[in-house]
Coordinates of C-alpha atoms and ligand atoms in Angstrom, one line a residue:
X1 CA 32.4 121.4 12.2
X2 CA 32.4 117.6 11.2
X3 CA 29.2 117.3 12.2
X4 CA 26.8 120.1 10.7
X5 CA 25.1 119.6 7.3
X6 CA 26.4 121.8 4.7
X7 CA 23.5 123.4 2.6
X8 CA 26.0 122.7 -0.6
X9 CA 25.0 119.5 -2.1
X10 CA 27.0 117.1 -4.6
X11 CA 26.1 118.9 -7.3
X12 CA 26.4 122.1 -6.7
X13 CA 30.2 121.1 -5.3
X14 CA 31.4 119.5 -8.4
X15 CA 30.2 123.1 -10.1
X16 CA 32.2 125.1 -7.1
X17 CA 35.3 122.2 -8.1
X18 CA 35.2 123.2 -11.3
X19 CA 36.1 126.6 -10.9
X20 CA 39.7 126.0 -9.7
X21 CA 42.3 124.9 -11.8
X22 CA 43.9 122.4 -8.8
X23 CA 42.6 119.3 -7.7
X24 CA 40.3 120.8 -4.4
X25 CA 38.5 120.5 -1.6
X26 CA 36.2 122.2 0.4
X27 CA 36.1 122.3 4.2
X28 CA 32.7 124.4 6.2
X29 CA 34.0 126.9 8.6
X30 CA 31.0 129.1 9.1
X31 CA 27.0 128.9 8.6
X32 CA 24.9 131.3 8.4
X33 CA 21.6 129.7 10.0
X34 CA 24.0 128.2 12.7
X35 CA 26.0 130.7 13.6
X36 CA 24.3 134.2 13.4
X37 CA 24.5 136.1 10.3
X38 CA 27.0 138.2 11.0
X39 CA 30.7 140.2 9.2
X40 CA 32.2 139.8 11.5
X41 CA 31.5 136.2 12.8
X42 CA 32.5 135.4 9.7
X43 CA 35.9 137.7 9.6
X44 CA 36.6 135.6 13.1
X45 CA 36.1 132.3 11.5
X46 CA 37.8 132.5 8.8
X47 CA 41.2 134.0 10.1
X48 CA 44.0 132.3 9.7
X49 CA 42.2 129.0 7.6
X50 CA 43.7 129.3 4.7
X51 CA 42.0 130.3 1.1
X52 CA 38.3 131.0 1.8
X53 CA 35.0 130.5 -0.4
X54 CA 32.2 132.4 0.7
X55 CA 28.6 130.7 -0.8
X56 CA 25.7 132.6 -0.5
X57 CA 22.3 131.0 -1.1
X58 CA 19.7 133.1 -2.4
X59 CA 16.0 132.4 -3.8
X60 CA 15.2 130.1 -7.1
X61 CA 18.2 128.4 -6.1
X62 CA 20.5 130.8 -7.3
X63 CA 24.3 131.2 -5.9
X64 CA 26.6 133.9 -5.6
X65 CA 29.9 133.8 -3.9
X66 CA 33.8 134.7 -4.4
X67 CA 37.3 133.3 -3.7
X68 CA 40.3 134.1 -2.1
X69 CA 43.6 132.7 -2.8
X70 CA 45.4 134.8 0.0
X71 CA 44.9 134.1 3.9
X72 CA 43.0 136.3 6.6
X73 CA 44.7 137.9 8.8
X74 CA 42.9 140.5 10.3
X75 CA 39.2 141.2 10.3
X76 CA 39.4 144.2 9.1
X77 CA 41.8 144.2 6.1
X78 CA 42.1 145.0 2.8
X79 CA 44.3 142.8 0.1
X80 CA 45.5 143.0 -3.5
X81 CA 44.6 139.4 -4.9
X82 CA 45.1 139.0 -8.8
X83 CA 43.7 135.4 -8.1
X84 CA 40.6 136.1 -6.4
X85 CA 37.5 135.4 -8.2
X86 CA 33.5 136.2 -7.9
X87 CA 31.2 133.6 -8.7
X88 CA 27.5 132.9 -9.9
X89 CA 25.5 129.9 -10.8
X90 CA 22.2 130.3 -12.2
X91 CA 20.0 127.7 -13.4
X92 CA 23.0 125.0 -15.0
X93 CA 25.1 128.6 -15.9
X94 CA 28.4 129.2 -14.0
X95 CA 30.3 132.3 -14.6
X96 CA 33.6 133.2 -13.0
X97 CA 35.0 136.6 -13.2
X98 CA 38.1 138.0 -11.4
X99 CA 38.8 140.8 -8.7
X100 CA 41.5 142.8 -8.2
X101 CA 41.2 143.2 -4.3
X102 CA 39.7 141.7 -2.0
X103 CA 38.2 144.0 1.8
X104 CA 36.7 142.5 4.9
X105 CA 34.9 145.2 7.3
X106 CA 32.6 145.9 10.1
X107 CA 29.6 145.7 8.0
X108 CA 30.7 144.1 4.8
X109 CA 32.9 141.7 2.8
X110 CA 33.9 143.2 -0.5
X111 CA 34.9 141.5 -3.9
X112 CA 36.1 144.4 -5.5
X113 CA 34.0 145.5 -8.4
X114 CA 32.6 142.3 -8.4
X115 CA 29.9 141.2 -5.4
X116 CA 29.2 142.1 -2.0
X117 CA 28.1 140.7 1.1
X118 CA 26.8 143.1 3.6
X119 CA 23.9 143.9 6.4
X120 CA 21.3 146.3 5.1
X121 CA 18.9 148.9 6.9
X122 CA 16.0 146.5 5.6
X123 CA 16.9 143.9 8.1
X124 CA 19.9 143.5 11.1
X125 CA 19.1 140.2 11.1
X126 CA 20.0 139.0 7.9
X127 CA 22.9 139.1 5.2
X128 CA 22.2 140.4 1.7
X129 CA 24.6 140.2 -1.4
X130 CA 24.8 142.5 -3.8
X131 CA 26.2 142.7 -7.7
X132 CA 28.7 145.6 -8.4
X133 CA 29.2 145.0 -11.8
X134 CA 25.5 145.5 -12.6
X135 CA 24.1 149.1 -12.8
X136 CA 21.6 148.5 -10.9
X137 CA 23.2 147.6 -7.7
X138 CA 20.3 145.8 -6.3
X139 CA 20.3 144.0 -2.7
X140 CA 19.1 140.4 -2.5
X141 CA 19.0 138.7 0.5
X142 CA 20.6 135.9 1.5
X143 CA 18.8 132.4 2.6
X144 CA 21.7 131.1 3.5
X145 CA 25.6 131.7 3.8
X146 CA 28.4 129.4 4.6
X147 CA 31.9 129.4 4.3
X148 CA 34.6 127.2 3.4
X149 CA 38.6 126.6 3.3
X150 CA 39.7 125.8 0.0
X151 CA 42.3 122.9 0.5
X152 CA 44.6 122.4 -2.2
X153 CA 44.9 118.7 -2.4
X154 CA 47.8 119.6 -4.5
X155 CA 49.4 120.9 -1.8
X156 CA 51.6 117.6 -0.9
X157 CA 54.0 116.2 -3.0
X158 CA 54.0 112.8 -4.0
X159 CA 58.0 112.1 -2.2
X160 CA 59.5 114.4 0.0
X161 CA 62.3 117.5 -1.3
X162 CA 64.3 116.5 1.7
X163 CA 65.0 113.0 3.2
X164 CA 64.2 112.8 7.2
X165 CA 63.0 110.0 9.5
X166 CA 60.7 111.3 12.2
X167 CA 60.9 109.1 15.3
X168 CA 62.4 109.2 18.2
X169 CA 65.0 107.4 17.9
X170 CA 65.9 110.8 15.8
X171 CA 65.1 112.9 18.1
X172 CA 67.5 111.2 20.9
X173 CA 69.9 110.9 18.3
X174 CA 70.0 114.3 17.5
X175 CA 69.4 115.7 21.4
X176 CA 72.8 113.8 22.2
X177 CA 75.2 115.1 19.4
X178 CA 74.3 118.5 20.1
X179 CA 74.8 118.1 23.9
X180 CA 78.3 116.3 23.1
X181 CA 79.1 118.9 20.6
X182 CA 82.7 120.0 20.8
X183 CA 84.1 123.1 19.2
X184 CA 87.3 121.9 16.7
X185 CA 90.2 124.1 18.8
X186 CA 90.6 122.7 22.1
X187 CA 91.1 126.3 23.6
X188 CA 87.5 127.1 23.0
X189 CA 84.9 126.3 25.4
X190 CA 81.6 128.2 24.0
X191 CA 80.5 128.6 20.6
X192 CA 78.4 131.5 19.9
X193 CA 75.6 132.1 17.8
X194 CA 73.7 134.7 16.8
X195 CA 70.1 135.0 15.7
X196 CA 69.5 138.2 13.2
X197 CA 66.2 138.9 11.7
X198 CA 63.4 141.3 11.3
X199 CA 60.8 142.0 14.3
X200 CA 58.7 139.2 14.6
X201 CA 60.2 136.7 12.7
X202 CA 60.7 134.0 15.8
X203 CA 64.4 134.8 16.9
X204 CA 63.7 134.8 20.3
X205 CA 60.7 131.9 20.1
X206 CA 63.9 129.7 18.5
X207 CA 65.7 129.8 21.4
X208 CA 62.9 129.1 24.0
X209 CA 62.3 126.7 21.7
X210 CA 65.3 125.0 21.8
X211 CA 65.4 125.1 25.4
X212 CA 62.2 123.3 25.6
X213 CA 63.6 120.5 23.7
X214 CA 66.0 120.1 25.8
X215 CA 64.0 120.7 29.3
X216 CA 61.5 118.4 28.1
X217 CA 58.2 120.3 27.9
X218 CA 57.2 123.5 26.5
X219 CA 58.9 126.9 28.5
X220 CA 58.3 130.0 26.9
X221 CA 60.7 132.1 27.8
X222 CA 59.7 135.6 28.9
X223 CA 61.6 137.0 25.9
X224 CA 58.8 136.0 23.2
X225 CA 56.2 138.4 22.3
X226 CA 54.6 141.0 20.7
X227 CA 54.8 144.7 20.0
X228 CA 54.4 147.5 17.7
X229 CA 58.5 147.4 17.6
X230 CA 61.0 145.3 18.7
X231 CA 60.2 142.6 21.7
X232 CA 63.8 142.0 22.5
X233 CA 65.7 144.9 23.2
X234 CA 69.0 143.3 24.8
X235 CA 72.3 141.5 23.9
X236 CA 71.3 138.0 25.7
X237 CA 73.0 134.7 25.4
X238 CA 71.7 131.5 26.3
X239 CA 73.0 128.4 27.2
X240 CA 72.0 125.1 26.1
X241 CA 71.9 122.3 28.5
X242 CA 70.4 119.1 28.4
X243 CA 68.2 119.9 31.6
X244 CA 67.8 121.9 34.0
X245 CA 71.4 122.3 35.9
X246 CA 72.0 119.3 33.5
X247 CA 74.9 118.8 31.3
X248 CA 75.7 121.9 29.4
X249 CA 76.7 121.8 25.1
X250 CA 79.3 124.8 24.6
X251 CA 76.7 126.2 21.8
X252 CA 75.5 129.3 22.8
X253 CA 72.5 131.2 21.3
X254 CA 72.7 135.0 21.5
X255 CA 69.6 137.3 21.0
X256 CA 69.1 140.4 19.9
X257 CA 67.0 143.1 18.5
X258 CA 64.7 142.8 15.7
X259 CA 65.9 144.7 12.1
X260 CA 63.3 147.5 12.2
X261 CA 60.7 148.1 9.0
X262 CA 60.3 151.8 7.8
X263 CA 59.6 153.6 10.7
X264 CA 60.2 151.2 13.4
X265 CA 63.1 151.0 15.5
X266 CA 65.0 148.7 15.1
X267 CA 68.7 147.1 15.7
X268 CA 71.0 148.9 13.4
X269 CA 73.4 147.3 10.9
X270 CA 76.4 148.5 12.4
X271 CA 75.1 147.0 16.1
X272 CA 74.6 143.6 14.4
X273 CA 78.0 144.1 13.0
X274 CA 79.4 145.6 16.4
X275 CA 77.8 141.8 17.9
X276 CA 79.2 139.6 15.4
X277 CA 82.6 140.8 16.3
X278 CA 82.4 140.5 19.7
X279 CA 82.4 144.1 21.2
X280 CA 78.9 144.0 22.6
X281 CA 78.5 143.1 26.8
X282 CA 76.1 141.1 27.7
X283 CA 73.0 142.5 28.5
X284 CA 73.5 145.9 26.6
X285 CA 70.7 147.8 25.9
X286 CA 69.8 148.5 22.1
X287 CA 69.5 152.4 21.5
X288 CA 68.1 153.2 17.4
X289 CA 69.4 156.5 18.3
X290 CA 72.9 155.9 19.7
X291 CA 75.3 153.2 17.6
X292 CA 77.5 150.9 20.0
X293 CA 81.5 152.2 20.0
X294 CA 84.2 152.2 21.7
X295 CA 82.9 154.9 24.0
X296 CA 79.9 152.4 25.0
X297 CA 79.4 151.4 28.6
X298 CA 80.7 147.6 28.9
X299 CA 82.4 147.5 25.4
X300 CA 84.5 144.8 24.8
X301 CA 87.6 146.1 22.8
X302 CA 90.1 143.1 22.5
X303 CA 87.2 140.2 22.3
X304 CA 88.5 136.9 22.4
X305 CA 87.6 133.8 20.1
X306 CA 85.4 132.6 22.7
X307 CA 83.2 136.5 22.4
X308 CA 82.9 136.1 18.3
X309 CA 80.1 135.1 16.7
X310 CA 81.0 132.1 15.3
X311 CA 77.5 131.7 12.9
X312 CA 74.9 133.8 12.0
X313 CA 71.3 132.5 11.7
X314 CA 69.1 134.6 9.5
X315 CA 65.5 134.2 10.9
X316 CA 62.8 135.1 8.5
X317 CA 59.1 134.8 8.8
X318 CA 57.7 132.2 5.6
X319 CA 54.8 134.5 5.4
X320 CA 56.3 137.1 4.5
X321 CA 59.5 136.2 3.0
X322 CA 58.0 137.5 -0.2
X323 CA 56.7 140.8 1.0
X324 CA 59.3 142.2 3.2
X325 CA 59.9 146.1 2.8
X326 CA 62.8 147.6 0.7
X327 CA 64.7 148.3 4.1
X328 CA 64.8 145.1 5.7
X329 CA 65.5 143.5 2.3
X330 CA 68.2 146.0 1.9
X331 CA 69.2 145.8 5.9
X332 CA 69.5 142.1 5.1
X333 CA 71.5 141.7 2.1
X334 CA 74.1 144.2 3.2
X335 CA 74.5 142.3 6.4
X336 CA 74.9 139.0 4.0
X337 CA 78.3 140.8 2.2
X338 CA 79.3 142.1 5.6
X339 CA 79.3 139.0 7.6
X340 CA 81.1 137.1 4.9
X341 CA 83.7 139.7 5.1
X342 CA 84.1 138.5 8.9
X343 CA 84.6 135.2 7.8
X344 CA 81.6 134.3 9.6
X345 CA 79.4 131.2 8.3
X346 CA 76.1 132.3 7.4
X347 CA 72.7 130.5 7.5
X348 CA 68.8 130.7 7.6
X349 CA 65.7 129.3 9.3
X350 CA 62.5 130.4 8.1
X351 CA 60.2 130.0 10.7
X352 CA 56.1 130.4 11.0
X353 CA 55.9 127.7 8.6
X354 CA 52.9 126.1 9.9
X355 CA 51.3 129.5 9.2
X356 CA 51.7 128.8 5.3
X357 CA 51.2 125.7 5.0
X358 CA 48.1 123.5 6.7
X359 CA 49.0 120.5 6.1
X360 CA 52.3 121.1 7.8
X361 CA 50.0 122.9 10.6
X362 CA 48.3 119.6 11.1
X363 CA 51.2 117.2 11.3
X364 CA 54.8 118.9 11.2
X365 CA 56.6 115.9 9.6
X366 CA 55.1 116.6 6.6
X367 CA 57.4 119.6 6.0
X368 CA 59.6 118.6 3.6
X369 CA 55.9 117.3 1.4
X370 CA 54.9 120.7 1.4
X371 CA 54.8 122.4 -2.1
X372 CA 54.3 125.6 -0.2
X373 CA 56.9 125.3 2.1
X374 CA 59.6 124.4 -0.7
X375 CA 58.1 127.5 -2.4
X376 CA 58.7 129.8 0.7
X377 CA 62.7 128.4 1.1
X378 CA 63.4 129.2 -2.3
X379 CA 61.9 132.6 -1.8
X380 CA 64.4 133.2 1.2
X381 CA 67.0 131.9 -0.8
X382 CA 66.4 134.8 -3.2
X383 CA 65.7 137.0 -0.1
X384 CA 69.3 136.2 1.0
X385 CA 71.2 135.2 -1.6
X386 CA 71.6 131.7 0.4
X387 CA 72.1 128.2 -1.3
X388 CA 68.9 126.6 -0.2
X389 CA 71.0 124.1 0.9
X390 CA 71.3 126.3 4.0
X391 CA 68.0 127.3 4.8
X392 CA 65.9 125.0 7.2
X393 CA 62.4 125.4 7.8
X394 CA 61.5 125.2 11.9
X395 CA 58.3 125.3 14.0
X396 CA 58.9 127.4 16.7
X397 CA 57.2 126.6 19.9
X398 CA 54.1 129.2 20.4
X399 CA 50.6 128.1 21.7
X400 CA 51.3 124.5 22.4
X401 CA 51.4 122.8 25.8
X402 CA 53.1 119.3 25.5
X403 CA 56.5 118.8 22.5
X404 CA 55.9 117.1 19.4
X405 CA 58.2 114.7 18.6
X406 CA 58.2 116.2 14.6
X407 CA 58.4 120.0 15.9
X408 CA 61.7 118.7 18.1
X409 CA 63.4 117.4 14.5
X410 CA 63.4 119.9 13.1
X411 CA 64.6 122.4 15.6
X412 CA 67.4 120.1 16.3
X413 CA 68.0 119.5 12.6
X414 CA 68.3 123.6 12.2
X415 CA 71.3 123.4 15.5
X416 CA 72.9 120.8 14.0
X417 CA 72.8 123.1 10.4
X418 CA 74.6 126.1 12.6
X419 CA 76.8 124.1 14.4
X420 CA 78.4 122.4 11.0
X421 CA 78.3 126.0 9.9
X422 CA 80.0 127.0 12.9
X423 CA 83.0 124.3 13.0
X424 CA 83.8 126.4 9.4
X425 CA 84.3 129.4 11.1
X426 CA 87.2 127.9 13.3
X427 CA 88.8 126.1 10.3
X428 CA 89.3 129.5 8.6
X429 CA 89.8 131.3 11.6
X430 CA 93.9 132.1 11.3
X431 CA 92.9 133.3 7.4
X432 CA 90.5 135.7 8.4
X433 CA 92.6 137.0 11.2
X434 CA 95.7 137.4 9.1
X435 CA 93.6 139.9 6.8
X436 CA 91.4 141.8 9.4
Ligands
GTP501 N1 52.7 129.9 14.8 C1 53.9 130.3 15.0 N2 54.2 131.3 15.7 C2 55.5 131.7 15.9 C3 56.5 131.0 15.3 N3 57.7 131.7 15.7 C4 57.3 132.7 16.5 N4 56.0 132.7 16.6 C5 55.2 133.8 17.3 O1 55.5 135.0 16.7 C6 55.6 136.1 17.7 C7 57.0 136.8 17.7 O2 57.9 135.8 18.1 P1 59.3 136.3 18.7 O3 60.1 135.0 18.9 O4 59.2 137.2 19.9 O5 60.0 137.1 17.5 P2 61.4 137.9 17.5 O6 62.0 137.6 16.2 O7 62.2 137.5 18.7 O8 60.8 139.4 17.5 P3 61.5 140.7 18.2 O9 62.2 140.4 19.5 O10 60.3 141.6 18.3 O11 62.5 141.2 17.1 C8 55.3 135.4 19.1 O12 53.9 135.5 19.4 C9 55.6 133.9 18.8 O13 54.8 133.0 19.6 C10 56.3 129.9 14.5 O14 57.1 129.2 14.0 N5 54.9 129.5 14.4
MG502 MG1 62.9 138.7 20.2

């Protein structure tokens, strides 16, 4: 978009600037006369960009517009947003009142109670706006309409929460203690780790992930995806090797189902707990309606050290680590107290965090600059109950083609998290034992 003319000039901008409270920017992602004026054009530009201004230009240089200060998601959504506020500047008069919610549909974009931009019968052409705090309710049409992301330049801290180089010498660094990692008893030749989380949170896209690191370029593994439930439905571990039918590290990522939300299936607590302990076979088959026992095909009864699960890895999704549902908040926590009763070590990686954050979208190594990402780990901290000092964000492999050296840091920085977790599992292993 660098190089089409915004109809907003200097002026005008440093009125728009003036109505946030942060030090802002503005960035076009849609015009009107360029790209058809159209909802849902705009709904499909303006997905996924962040906090969006919509300006619409109407005669006698008047302008009317609103802000979000939550992301798109959908095209056809509706959201509560307390911050969200309509706009009008008339003549050298700015007003700014709030909304409470904020809808996108077919035909129109609603600020609730406040403005609306919509087609009209008069015209299918064009894009009118219309007051709804007025009583009148008349439409105007629109001579022009653009769009733009509201970039908090406040987003970036001025030094980083956490301390990390980014280079490659890291990355090799990093690659190689994890490949030469050795469990602390010398009887034990795999150390297994499982990935809990809710459905969608990037459990399964961590461990292709991690496997791409280590094959060198980007594999997603057939296990990654989308559904209206659950992706993964099986007990799967994964080995990690350096390369293909390379040298092989005896950490061992195991996957399972996702926690389900209210009506969705999901992976019970008591199969999580039936995993951590060992008794589950490889390659069972997750059945909401049927909890794993004894009586279960495959189940192992006496597991050895080398079947437990020697750290759990919460995975939770950074955009909605704020906004999960009772149950999986619930699901969650009591898996937390029922772990620790294991004697299992416990940690987090909040994933998505490009998704949250675009400056970390643009340039990964910037994570640990990222106001919004520090923001999200505390909030899985709360989630959890976890020290933050356990929590890592990651970047899960998704639509790239080639690795980024920054995206590769961090994943390894999250196994090298679980496996100093996981060397305190062994080290009270006899005291946990003694009490079970
Ligand atoms: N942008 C982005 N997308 C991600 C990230 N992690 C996962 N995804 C995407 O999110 C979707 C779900 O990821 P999965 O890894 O299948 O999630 P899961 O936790 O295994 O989900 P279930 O198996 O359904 O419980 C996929 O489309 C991934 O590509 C991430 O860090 N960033
Ligand atoms: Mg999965």
């Amino acid at each position: 978009m660098s190089s089409v003319i915004p109809r907003l000039d200097k002026q005008t901008e440093k009125k728009l600037l003036s109505l946030f409270e942060e030090h802002t920017k503005f960035s076009l992602l849609y015009k009107g006369s360029l790209h058809g004026f159209s909802v849902s054009e705009i709904g499909r530009k303006s997905i996924n960009q962040g906090y969006i201004m919509i300006v619409g230009y109407l005669e006698d240089d008047v302008i009317m517009g609103g802000c979000t200060s939550q992301w798109l998601r959908d095209r056809n959504t509706t959201f509560q947003d307390e911050k969200a506020f309509y706009f009008s500047i008339e003549k050298s008069k700015v007003t700014k009142d709030p909304v409470e919610s904020f809808t996108t549909e077919y035909d129109a974009i609603n600020f609730e109670n406040g403005l609306k931009f919509h087609r009209s019968k008069k015209s299918s052409s064009k894009l009118f706006v219309t007051r709804l705090d007025s009583f009148e309710e008349e439409e105007k049409v629109l001579q022009e309409l653009e769009v733009y992301r509201v970039e908090d330049l406040g987003d970036l801290l001025d030094s980083p929460w956490r301390e990390l180089c980014w280079n490659e010498e890291m990355r090799d660094q990093l690659k190689n203690s994890i490949i030469n990692y050795k469990p602390p008893l010398n009887l034990v030749s795999k150390t297994k780790v499982l990935l809990v989380g809710p459905v969608g949170a990037g459990k399964s896209s961590f461990i292709s992930s991690v496997g791409s690191v280590f094959h060198g370029w980007v594999a997603l593994r057939a296990m990654v995806g989308t559904a209206a439930q659950s992706f993964t439905n099986m007990f799967r571990s994964y080995n990690t090797k350096s390369s293909q039918g390379g040298e092989q590290s005896p950490l061992v990522l195991c996957d399972i189902m996702g926690l389900g939300e209210e009506d969705l299936p999901g992976v019970k607590v008591n199969d999580v707990l039936q995993a951590v302990k060992g008794h589950v076979p490889e390659g069972y088959k997750f059945d909401s309606s049927q909890a794993i026992s004894s009586d279960t095909s495959g189940y192992v009864s006496s597991p050895s050290i080398t079947n437990k699960i020697t750290c759990v890895a919460f995975v939770i999704d950074a955009r909605k680590v704020q906004t999960y549902p009772d149950d999986i908040q619930e699901g969650l926590k009591e898996l937390r107290l029922k772990i620790r009763d294991l004697g299992v070590p416990q940690v987090a990686l909040l994933t998505h965090i490009d998704e949250v954050c675009h400056a970390v979208d643009k340039d990964v190594s910037r994570v640990y600059l990222s106001r919004h990402v520090q923001d999200k780990v505390t909030a899985a901290g709360n989630l959890l109950g976890l020290p933050a000092s356990c929590i890592v964000p990651v970047k899960n492999y998704s639509s790239e083609l080639e690795l980024d050296c920054s995206t590769d840091i961090l994943i390894l920085k999250a196994l090298e998290l679980i496996l100093r977790y996981a060397d305190l599992f062994y080290e009270d292993y006899d005291f946990f034992k003694a009490i079970q």
